[in-house]
Short mmCIF file of C-alpha atoms and ligand atoms in Angstrom, two decimals:
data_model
loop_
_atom_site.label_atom_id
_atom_site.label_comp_id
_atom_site.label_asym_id
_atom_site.label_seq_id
_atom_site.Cartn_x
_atom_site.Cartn_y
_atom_site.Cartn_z
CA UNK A 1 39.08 8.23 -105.98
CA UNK A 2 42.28 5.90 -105.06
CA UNK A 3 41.77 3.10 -107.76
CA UNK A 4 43.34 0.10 -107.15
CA UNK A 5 43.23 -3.44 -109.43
CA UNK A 6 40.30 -5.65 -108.67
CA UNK A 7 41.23 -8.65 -111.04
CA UNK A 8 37.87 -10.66 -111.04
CA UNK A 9 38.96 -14.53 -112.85
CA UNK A 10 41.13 -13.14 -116.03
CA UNK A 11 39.19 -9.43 -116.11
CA UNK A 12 40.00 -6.31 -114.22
CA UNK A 13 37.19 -4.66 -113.38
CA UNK A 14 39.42 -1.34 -112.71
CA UNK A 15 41.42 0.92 -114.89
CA UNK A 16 43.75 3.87 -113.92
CA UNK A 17 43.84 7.03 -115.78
CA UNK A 18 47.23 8.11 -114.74
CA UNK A 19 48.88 4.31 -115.51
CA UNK A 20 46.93 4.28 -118.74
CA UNK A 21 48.71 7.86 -119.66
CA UNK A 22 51.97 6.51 -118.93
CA UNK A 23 51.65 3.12 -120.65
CA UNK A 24 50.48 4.91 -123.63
CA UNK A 25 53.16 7.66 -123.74
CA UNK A 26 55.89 4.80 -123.68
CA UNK A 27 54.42 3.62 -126.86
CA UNK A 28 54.61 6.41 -128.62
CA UNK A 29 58.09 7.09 -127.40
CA UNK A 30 59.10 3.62 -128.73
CA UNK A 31 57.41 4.69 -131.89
CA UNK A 32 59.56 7.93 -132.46
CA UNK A 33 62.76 6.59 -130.80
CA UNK A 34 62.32 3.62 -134.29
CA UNK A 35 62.31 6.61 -136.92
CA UNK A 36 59.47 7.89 -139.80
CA UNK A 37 58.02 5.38 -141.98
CA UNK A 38 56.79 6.14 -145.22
CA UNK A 39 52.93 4.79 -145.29
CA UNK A 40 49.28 5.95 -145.52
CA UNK A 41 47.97 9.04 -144.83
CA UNK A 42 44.54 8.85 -143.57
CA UNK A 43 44.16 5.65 -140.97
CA UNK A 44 40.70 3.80 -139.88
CA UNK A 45 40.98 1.95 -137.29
CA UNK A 46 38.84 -0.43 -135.74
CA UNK A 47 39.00 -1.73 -132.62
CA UNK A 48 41.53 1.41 -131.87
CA UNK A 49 41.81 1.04 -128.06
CA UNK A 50 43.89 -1.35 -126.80
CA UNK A 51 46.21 -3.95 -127.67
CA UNK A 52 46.76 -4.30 -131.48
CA UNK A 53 44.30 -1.94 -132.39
CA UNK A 54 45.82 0.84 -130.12
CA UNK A 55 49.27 -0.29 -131.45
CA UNK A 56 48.13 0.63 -135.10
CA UNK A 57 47.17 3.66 -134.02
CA UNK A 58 49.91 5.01 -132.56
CA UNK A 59 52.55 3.42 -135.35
CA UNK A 60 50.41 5.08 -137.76
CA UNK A 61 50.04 8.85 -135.99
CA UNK A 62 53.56 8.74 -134.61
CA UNK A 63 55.69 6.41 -137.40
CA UNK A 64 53.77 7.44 -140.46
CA UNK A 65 52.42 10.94 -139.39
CA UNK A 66 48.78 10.26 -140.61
CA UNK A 67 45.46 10.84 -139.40
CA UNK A 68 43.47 8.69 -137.48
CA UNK A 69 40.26 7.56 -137.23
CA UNK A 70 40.04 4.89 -134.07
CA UNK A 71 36.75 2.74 -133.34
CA UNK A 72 35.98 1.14 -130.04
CA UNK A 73 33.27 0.16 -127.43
CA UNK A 74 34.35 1.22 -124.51
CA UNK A 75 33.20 2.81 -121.12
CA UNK A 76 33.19 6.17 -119.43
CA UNK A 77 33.78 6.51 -116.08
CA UNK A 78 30.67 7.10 -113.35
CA UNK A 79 30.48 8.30 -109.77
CA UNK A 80 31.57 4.93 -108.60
CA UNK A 81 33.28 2.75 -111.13
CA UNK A 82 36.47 4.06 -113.10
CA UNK A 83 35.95 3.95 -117.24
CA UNK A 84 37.78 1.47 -119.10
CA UNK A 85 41.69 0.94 -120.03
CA UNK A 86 40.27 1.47 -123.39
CA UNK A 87 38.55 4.62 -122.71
CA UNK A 88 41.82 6.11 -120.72
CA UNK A 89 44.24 4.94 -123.30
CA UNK A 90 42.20 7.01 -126.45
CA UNK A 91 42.21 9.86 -123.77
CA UNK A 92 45.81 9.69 -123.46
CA UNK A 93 46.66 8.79 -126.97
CA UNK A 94 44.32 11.97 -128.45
CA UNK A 95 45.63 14.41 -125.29
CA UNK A 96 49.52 13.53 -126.58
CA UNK A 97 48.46 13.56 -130.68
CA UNK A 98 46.74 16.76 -130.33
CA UNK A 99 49.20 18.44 -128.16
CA UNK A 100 51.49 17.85 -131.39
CA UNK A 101 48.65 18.91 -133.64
CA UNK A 102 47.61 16.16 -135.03
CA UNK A 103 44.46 14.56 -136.32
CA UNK A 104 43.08 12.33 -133.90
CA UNK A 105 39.29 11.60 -134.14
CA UNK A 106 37.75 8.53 -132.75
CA UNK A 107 33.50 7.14 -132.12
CA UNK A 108 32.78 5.30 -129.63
CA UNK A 109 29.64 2.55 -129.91
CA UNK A 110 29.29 -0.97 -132.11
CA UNK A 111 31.79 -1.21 -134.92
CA UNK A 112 29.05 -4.10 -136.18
CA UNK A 113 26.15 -1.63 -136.46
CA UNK A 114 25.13 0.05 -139.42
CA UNK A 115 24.60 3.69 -137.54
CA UNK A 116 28.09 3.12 -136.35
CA UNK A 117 29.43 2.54 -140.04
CA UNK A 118 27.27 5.45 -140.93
CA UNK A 119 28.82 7.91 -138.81
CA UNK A 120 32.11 7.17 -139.12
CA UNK A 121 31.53 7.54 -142.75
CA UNK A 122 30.22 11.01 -142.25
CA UNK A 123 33.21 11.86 -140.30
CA UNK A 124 35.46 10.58 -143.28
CA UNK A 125 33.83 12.76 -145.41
CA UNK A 126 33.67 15.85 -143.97
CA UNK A 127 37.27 15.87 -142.58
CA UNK A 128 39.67 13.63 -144.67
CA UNK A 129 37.48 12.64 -147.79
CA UNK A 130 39.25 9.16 -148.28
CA UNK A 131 41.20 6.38 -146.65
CA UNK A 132 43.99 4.74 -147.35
CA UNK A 133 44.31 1.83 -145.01
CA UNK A 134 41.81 0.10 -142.86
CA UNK A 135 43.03 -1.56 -139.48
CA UNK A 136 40.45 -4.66 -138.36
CA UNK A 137 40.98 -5.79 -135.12
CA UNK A 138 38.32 -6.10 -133.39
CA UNK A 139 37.68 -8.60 -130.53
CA UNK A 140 34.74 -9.38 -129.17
CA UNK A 141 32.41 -11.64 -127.21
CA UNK A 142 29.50 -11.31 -128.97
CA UNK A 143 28.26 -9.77 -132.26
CA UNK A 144 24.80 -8.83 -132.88
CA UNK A 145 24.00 -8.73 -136.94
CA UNK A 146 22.43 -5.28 -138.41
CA UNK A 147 20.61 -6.69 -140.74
CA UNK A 148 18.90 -9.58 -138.66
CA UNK A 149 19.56 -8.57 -135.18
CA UNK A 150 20.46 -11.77 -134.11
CA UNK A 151 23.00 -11.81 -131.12
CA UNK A 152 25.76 -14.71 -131.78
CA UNK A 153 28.26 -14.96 -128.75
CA UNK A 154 31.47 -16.59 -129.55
CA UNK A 155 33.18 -19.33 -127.66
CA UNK A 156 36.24 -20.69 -127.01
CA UNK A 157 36.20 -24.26 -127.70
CA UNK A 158 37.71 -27.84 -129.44
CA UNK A 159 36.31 -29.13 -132.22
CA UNK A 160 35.41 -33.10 -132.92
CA UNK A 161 36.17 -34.16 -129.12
CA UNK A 162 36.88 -32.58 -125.89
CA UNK A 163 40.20 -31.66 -124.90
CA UNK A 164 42.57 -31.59 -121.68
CA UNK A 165 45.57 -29.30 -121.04
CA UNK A 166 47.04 -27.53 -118.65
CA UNK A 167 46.06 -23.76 -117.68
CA UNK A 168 47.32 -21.18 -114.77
CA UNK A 169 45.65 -19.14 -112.74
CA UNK A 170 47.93 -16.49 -113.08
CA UNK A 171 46.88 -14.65 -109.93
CA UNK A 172 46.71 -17.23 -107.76
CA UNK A 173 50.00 -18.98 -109.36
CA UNK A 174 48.32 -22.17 -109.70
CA UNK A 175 48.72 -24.34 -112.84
CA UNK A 176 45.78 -27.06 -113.25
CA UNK A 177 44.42 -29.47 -115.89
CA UNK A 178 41.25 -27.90 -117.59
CA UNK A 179 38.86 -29.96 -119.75
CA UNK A 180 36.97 -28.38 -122.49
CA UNK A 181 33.90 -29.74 -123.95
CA UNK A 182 33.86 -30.06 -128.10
CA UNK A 183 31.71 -27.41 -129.42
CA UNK A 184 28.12 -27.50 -130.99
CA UNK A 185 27.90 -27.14 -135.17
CA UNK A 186 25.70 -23.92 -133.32
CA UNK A 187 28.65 -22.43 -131.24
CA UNK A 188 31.24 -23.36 -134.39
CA UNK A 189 28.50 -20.97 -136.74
CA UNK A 190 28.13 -18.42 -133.89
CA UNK A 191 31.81 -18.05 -132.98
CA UNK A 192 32.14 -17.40 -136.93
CA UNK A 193 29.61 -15.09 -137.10
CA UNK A 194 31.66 -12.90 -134.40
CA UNK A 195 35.01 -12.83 -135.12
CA UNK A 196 34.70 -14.11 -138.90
CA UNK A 197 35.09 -11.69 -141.70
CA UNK A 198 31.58 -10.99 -142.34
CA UNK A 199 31.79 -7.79 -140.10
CA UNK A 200 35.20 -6.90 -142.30
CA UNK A 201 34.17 -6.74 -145.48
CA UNK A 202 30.55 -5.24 -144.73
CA UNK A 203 32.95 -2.32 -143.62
CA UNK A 204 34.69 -2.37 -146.75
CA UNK A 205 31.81 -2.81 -148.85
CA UNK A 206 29.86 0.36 -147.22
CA UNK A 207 33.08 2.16 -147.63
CA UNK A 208 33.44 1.57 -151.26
CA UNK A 209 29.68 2.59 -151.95
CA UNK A 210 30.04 5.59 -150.05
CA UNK A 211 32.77 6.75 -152.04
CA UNK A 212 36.01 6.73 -149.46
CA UNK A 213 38.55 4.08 -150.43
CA UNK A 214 41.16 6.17 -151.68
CA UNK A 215 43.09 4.84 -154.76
CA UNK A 216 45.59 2.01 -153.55
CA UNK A 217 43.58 1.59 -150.58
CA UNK A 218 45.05 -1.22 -147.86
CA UNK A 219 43.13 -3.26 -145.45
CA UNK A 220 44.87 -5.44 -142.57
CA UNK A 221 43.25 -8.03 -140.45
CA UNK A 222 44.98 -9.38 -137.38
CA UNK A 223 45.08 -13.36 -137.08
CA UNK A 224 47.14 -15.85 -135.02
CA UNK A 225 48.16 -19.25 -135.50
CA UNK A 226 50.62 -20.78 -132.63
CA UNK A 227 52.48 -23.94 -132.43
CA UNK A 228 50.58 -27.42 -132.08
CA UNK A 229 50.63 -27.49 -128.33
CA UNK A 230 47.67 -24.54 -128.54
CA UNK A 231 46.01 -26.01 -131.48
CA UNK A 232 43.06 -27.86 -130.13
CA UNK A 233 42.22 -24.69 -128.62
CA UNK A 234 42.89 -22.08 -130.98
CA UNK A 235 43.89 -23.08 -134.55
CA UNK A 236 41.70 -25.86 -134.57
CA UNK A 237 39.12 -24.92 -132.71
CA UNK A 238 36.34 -22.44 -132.82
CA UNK A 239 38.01 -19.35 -133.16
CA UNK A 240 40.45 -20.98 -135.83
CA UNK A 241 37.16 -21.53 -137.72
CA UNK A 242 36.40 -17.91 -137.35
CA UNK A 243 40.55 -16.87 -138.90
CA UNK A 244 40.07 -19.03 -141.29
CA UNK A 245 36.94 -17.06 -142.08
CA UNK A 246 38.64 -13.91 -141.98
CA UNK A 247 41.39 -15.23 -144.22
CA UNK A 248 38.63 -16.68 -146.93
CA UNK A 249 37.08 -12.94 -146.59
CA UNK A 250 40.48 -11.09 -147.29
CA UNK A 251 40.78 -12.88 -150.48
CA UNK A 252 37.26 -11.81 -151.05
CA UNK A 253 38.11 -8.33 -150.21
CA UNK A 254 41.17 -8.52 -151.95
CA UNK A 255 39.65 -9.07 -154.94
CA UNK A 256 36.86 -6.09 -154.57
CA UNK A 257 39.46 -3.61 -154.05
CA UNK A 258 41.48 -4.39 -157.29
CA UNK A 259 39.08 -2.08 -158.68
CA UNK A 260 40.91 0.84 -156.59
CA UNK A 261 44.14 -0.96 -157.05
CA UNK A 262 43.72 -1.93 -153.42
CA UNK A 263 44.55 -5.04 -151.41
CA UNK A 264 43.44 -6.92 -148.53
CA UNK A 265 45.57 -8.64 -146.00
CA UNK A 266 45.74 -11.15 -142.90
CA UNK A 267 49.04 -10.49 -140.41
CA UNK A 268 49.85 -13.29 -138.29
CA UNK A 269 50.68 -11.41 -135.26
CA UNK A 270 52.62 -13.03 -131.91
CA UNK A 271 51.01 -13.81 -128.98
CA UNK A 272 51.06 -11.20 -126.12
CA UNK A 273 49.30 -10.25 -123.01
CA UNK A 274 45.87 -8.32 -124.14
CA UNK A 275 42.42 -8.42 -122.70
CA UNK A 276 41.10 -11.06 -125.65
CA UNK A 277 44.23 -13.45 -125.16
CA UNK A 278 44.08 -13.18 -121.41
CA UNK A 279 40.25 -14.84 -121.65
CA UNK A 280 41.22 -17.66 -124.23
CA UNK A 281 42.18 -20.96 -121.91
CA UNK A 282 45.76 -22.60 -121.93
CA UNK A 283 47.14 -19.42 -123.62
CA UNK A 284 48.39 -17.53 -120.77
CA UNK A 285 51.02 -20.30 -119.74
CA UNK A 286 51.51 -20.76 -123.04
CA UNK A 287 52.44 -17.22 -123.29
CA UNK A 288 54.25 -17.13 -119.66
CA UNK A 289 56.75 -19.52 -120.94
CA UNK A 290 56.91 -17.76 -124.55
CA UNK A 291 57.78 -14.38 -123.42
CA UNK A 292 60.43 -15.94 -121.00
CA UNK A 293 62.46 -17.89 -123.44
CA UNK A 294 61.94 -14.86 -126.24
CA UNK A 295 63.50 -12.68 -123.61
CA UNK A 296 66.10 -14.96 -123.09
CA UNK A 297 67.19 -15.00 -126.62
CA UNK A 298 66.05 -11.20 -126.74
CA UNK A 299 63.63 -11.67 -129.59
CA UNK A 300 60.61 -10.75 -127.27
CA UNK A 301 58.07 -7.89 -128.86
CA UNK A 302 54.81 -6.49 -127.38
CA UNK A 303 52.03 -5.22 -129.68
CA UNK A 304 53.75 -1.99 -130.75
CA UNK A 305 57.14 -3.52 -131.90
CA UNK A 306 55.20 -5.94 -133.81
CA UNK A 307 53.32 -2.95 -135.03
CA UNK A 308 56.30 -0.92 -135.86
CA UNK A 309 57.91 -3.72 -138.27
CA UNK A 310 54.32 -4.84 -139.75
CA UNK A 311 54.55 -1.51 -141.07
CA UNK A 312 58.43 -0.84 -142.07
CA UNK A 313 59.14 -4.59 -143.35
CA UNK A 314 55.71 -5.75 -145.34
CA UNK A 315 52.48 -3.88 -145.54
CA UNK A 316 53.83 -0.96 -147.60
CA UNK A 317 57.13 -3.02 -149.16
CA UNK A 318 56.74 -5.18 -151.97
CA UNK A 319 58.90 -7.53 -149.95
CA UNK A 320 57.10 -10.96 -149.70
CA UNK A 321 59.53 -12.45 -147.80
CA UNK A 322 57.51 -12.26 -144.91
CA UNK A 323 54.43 -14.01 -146.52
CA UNK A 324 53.51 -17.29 -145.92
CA UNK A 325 51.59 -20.27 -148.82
CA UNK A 326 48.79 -18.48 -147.65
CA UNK A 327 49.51 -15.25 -148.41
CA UNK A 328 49.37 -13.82 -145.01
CA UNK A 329 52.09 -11.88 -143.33
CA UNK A 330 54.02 -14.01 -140.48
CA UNK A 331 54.70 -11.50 -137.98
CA UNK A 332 54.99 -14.32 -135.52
CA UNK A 333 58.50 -15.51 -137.38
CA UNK A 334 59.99 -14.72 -134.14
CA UNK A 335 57.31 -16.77 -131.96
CA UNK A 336 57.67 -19.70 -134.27
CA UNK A 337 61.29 -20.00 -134.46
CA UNK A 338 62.41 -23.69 -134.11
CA UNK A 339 64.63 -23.76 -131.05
CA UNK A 340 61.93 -21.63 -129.44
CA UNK A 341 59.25 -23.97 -130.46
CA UNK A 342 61.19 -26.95 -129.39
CA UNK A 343 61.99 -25.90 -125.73
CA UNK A 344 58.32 -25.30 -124.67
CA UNK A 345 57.16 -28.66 -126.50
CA UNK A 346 60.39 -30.11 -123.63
CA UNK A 347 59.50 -27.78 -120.87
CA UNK A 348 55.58 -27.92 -121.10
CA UNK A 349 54.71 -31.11 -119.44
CA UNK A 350 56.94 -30.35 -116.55
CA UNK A 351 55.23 -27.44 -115.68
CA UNK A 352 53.48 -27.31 -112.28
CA UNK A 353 52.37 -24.81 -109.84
CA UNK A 354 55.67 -25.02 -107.53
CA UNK A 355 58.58 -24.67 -110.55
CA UNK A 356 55.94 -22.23 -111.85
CA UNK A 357 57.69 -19.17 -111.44
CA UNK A 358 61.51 -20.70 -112.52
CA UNK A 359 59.90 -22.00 -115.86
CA UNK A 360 57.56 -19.57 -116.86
CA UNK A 361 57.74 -15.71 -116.87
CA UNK A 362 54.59 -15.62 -115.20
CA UNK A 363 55.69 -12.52 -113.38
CA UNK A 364 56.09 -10.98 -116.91
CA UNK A 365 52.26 -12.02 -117.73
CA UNK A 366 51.08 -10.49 -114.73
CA UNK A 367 52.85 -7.27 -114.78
CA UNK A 368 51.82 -6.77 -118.48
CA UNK A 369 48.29 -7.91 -117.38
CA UNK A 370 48.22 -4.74 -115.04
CA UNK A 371 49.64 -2.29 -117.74
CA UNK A 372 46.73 -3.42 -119.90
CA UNK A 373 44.42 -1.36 -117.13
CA UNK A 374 47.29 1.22 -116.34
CA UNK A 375 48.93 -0.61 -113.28
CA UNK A 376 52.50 -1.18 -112.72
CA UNK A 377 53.32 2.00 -114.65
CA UNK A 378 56.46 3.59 -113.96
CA UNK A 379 56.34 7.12 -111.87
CA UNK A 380 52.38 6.85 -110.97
CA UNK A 381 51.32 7.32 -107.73
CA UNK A 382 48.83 4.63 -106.64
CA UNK A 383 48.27 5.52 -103.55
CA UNK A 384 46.90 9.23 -104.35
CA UNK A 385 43.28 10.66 -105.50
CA UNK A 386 42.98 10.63 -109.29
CA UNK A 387 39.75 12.07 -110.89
CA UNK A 388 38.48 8.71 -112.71
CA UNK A 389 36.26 11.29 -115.21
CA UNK A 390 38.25 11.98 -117.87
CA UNK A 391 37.40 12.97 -121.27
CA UNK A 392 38.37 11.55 -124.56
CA UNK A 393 39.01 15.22 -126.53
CA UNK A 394 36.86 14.19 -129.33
CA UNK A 395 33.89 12.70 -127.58
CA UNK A 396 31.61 15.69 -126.28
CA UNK A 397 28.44 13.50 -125.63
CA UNK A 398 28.26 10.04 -123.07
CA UNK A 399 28.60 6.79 -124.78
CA UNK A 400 27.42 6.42 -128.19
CA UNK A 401 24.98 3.27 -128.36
P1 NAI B 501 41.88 -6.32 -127.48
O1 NAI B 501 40.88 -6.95 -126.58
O2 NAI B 501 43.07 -5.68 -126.86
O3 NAI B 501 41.17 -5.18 -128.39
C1 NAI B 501 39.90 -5.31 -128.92
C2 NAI B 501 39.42 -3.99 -129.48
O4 NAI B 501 38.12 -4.21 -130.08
C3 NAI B 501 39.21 -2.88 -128.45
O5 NAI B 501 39.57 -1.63 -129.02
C4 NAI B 501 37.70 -2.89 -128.20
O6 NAI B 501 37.15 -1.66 -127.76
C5 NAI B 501 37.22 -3.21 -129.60
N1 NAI B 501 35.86 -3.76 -129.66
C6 NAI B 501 35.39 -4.92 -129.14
N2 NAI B 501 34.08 -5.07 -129.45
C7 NAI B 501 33.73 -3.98 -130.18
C8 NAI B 501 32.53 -3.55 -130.80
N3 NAI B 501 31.40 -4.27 -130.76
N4 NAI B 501 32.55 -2.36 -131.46
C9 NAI B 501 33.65 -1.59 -131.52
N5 NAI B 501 34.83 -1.97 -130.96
C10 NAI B 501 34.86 -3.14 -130.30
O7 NAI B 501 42.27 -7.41 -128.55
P2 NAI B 501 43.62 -7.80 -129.33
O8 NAI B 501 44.25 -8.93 -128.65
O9 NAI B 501 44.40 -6.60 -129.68
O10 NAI B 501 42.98 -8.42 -130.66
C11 NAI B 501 42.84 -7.69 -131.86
C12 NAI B 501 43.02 -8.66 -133.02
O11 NAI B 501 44.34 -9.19 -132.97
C13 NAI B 501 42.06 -9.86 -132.95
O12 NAI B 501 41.66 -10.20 -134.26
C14 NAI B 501 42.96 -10.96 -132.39
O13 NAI B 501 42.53 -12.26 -132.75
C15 NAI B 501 44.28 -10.59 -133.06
N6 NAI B 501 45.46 -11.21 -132.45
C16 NAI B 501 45.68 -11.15 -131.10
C17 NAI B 501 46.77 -11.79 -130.55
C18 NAI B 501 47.04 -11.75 -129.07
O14 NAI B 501 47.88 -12.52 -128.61
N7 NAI B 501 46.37 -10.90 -128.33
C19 NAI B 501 47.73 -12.54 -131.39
C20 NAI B 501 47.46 -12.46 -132.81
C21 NAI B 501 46.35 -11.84 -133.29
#
């Protein structure tokens, strides 16, 4: 089929095989252009496919030479509808890993199910025994809970009173005032329950009783925490409940894995154009105007450069420079700088939909928001038949439910 984009609100309901290829081989040749890093040797990673996940994967294959394990809910492709970026991307990633012989394994299905946890365990055992770090970053609408079964869907939302920014349509270039209602004590709990750190350290915990945490085991969480203008909506709202869940459950996990001379850790990552931040309101402009002055002052990273230096500079260095009162790693030093922070608190309110493009590098967002589903790649072909049924090396069967 020819597959084009068909952006549907702040989804795209298309991927590309080819694009995904190329978007993914540029990350890896970022990764080997930056040098070896000394690190871990056997890699879990959840939530493996795209964005920070995907970036893990391919700084720990390609930096640190180890082998991978990546988890991720994604789709095949059909007769009519292409699979997703996700699906392409692991295609592409395990194609160029195992062209280099390397281990490259990766399950496809709910990361919050037991069966899941069981057989990724199983595939631990029989081909690498034990791991030595544990990427979480999984992001999801909805969770439902093994044990119970109940489905909790997470939402975006204030908390205590409604609040009023400004958003963009990216596609359509328009910026508008949107109005969010406070959330219910119900969504607060539910938006917790999904993107918490109850999933996190039931992984950890079935890991441990099974036997696979290898001695000096590390697990990273992603989090994010932004400047005030975003903080109705993020840090103080619902899903700043849920990271402030997840950092409560890395000290938990921190202390469980003393007992392998392990550690547990939350990196503050930068904001950047992925599927999850593209759905969260206000952040897009937020980011627009972000990635245009952090270009300007050529500080600007995507998910693999942040990747890259979580790696080299803190999560296998005893430097603790980079750690915050918290204890969490502030990858985002860059994002928060205070000349950067200051010019989009002065530049916000004069946004509008005509200086949109002069302010903002909303051209940036959307050409990033098409790489996510392998559009705008360099050297593809759009206009030419591509087989949308690809195969991920190390998936035989259809998707794993
Ligand atoms: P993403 O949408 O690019 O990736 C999500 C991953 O989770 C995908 O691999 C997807 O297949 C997987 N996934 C979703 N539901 C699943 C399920 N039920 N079972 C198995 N896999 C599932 O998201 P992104 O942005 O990379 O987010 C990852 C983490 O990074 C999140 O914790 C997010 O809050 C954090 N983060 C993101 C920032 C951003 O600007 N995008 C900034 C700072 C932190």
């Amino acid at each position: 089929m020819i597959i084009q984009p068909k952006i549907r609100g702040f989804i795209c309901t298309t991927a590309h095989p080819a694009g995904c290829h190329q978007v993914v081989a540029e990350q890896i040749e970022y990764v080997k252009s930056q040098g070896k890093l000394k690190g871990p040797e056997n890699v879990l990673i959840i939530g493996a496919s795209t964005g920070y996940g995907l970036a893990s994967r391919i700084v720990s294959t390609f930096g640190n030479d180890a082998k991978t394990i990546g988890v991720f809910y994604e789709k095949e492709a059909d007769e009519k509808r292409t699979a997703s970026a996700g699906w392409y991307n692991t295609a592409a990633f395990e194609e160029i890993a195992h062209r280099e012989n390397r281990y490259a394994k990766s399950i496809n299905g709910d990361a919050f199910s037991d069966e899941i946890k069981q057989q990724v365990a199983d595939l631990i055992r029989k081909d690498l025994q034990k791991i030595d770090l544990i990427v979480y970053s999984l992001a999801s609408p909805r969770r439902q809970h093994p044990k119970s079964g109940e489905v909790f869907s997470s939402v975006l939302k204030p908390i205590g009173r409604a609040y009023t920014s400004k958003t963009v349509d990216a596609f359509r270039g328009e910026v508008k005032d949107i109005t969010l209602d406070q959330a219910s004590e119900d969504e607060i709990a539910n938006t917790i329950a999904v993107m918490g750190g109850e999933d996190w350290e039931m992984w950890i915990d079935f890991l441990a009783k099974e036997n696979l945490l290898a001695e000096g085991v590390t697990t990273v969480a992603y989090s994010y925490v932004g400047p005030e203008l975003t903080h109705p909506i993020y840090q103080d709202g619902t899903i700043g409940k849920a990271k402030e869940h997840l950092r409560l459950s890395a000290e938990k996990i921190d202390k469980k894995l003393k007992s392998h001379q392990g550690k547990a850790l939350l990196s503050v990552n930068k904001a950047v154009v992925t599927q999850a931040s593209a759905a969260i309101p206000v952040v897009p402009l937020y980011i627009s105007l972000l990635f245009k002055l952090m270009k300007e002052k050529g500080t600007h990273e995507g998910c693999v450069e942040q990747i890259y230096r979580l790696y080299k500079d803190s999560l296998f260095t005893n430097n603790t420079e980079a750690y915050d009162a918290q204890g969490q790693i502030r990858l985002d030093d860059l994002e928060m700088q205070k000349d950067i922070q200051e010019k989009i608190a002065a530049l916000w309110p004069q946004i509008t939909s005509e200086n949109l493009l002069e302010l903002t590098d909303i051209e940036g967002y959307r050409n990033e928001f098409y790489r996510l589903f392998g559009f705008h790649a360099k050297g593809v072909d759009y206009d030419a038949e591509v087989d949308q049924n690809v195969k991920i090396p190390s998936i035989q069967s259809s998707l794993i439910v």
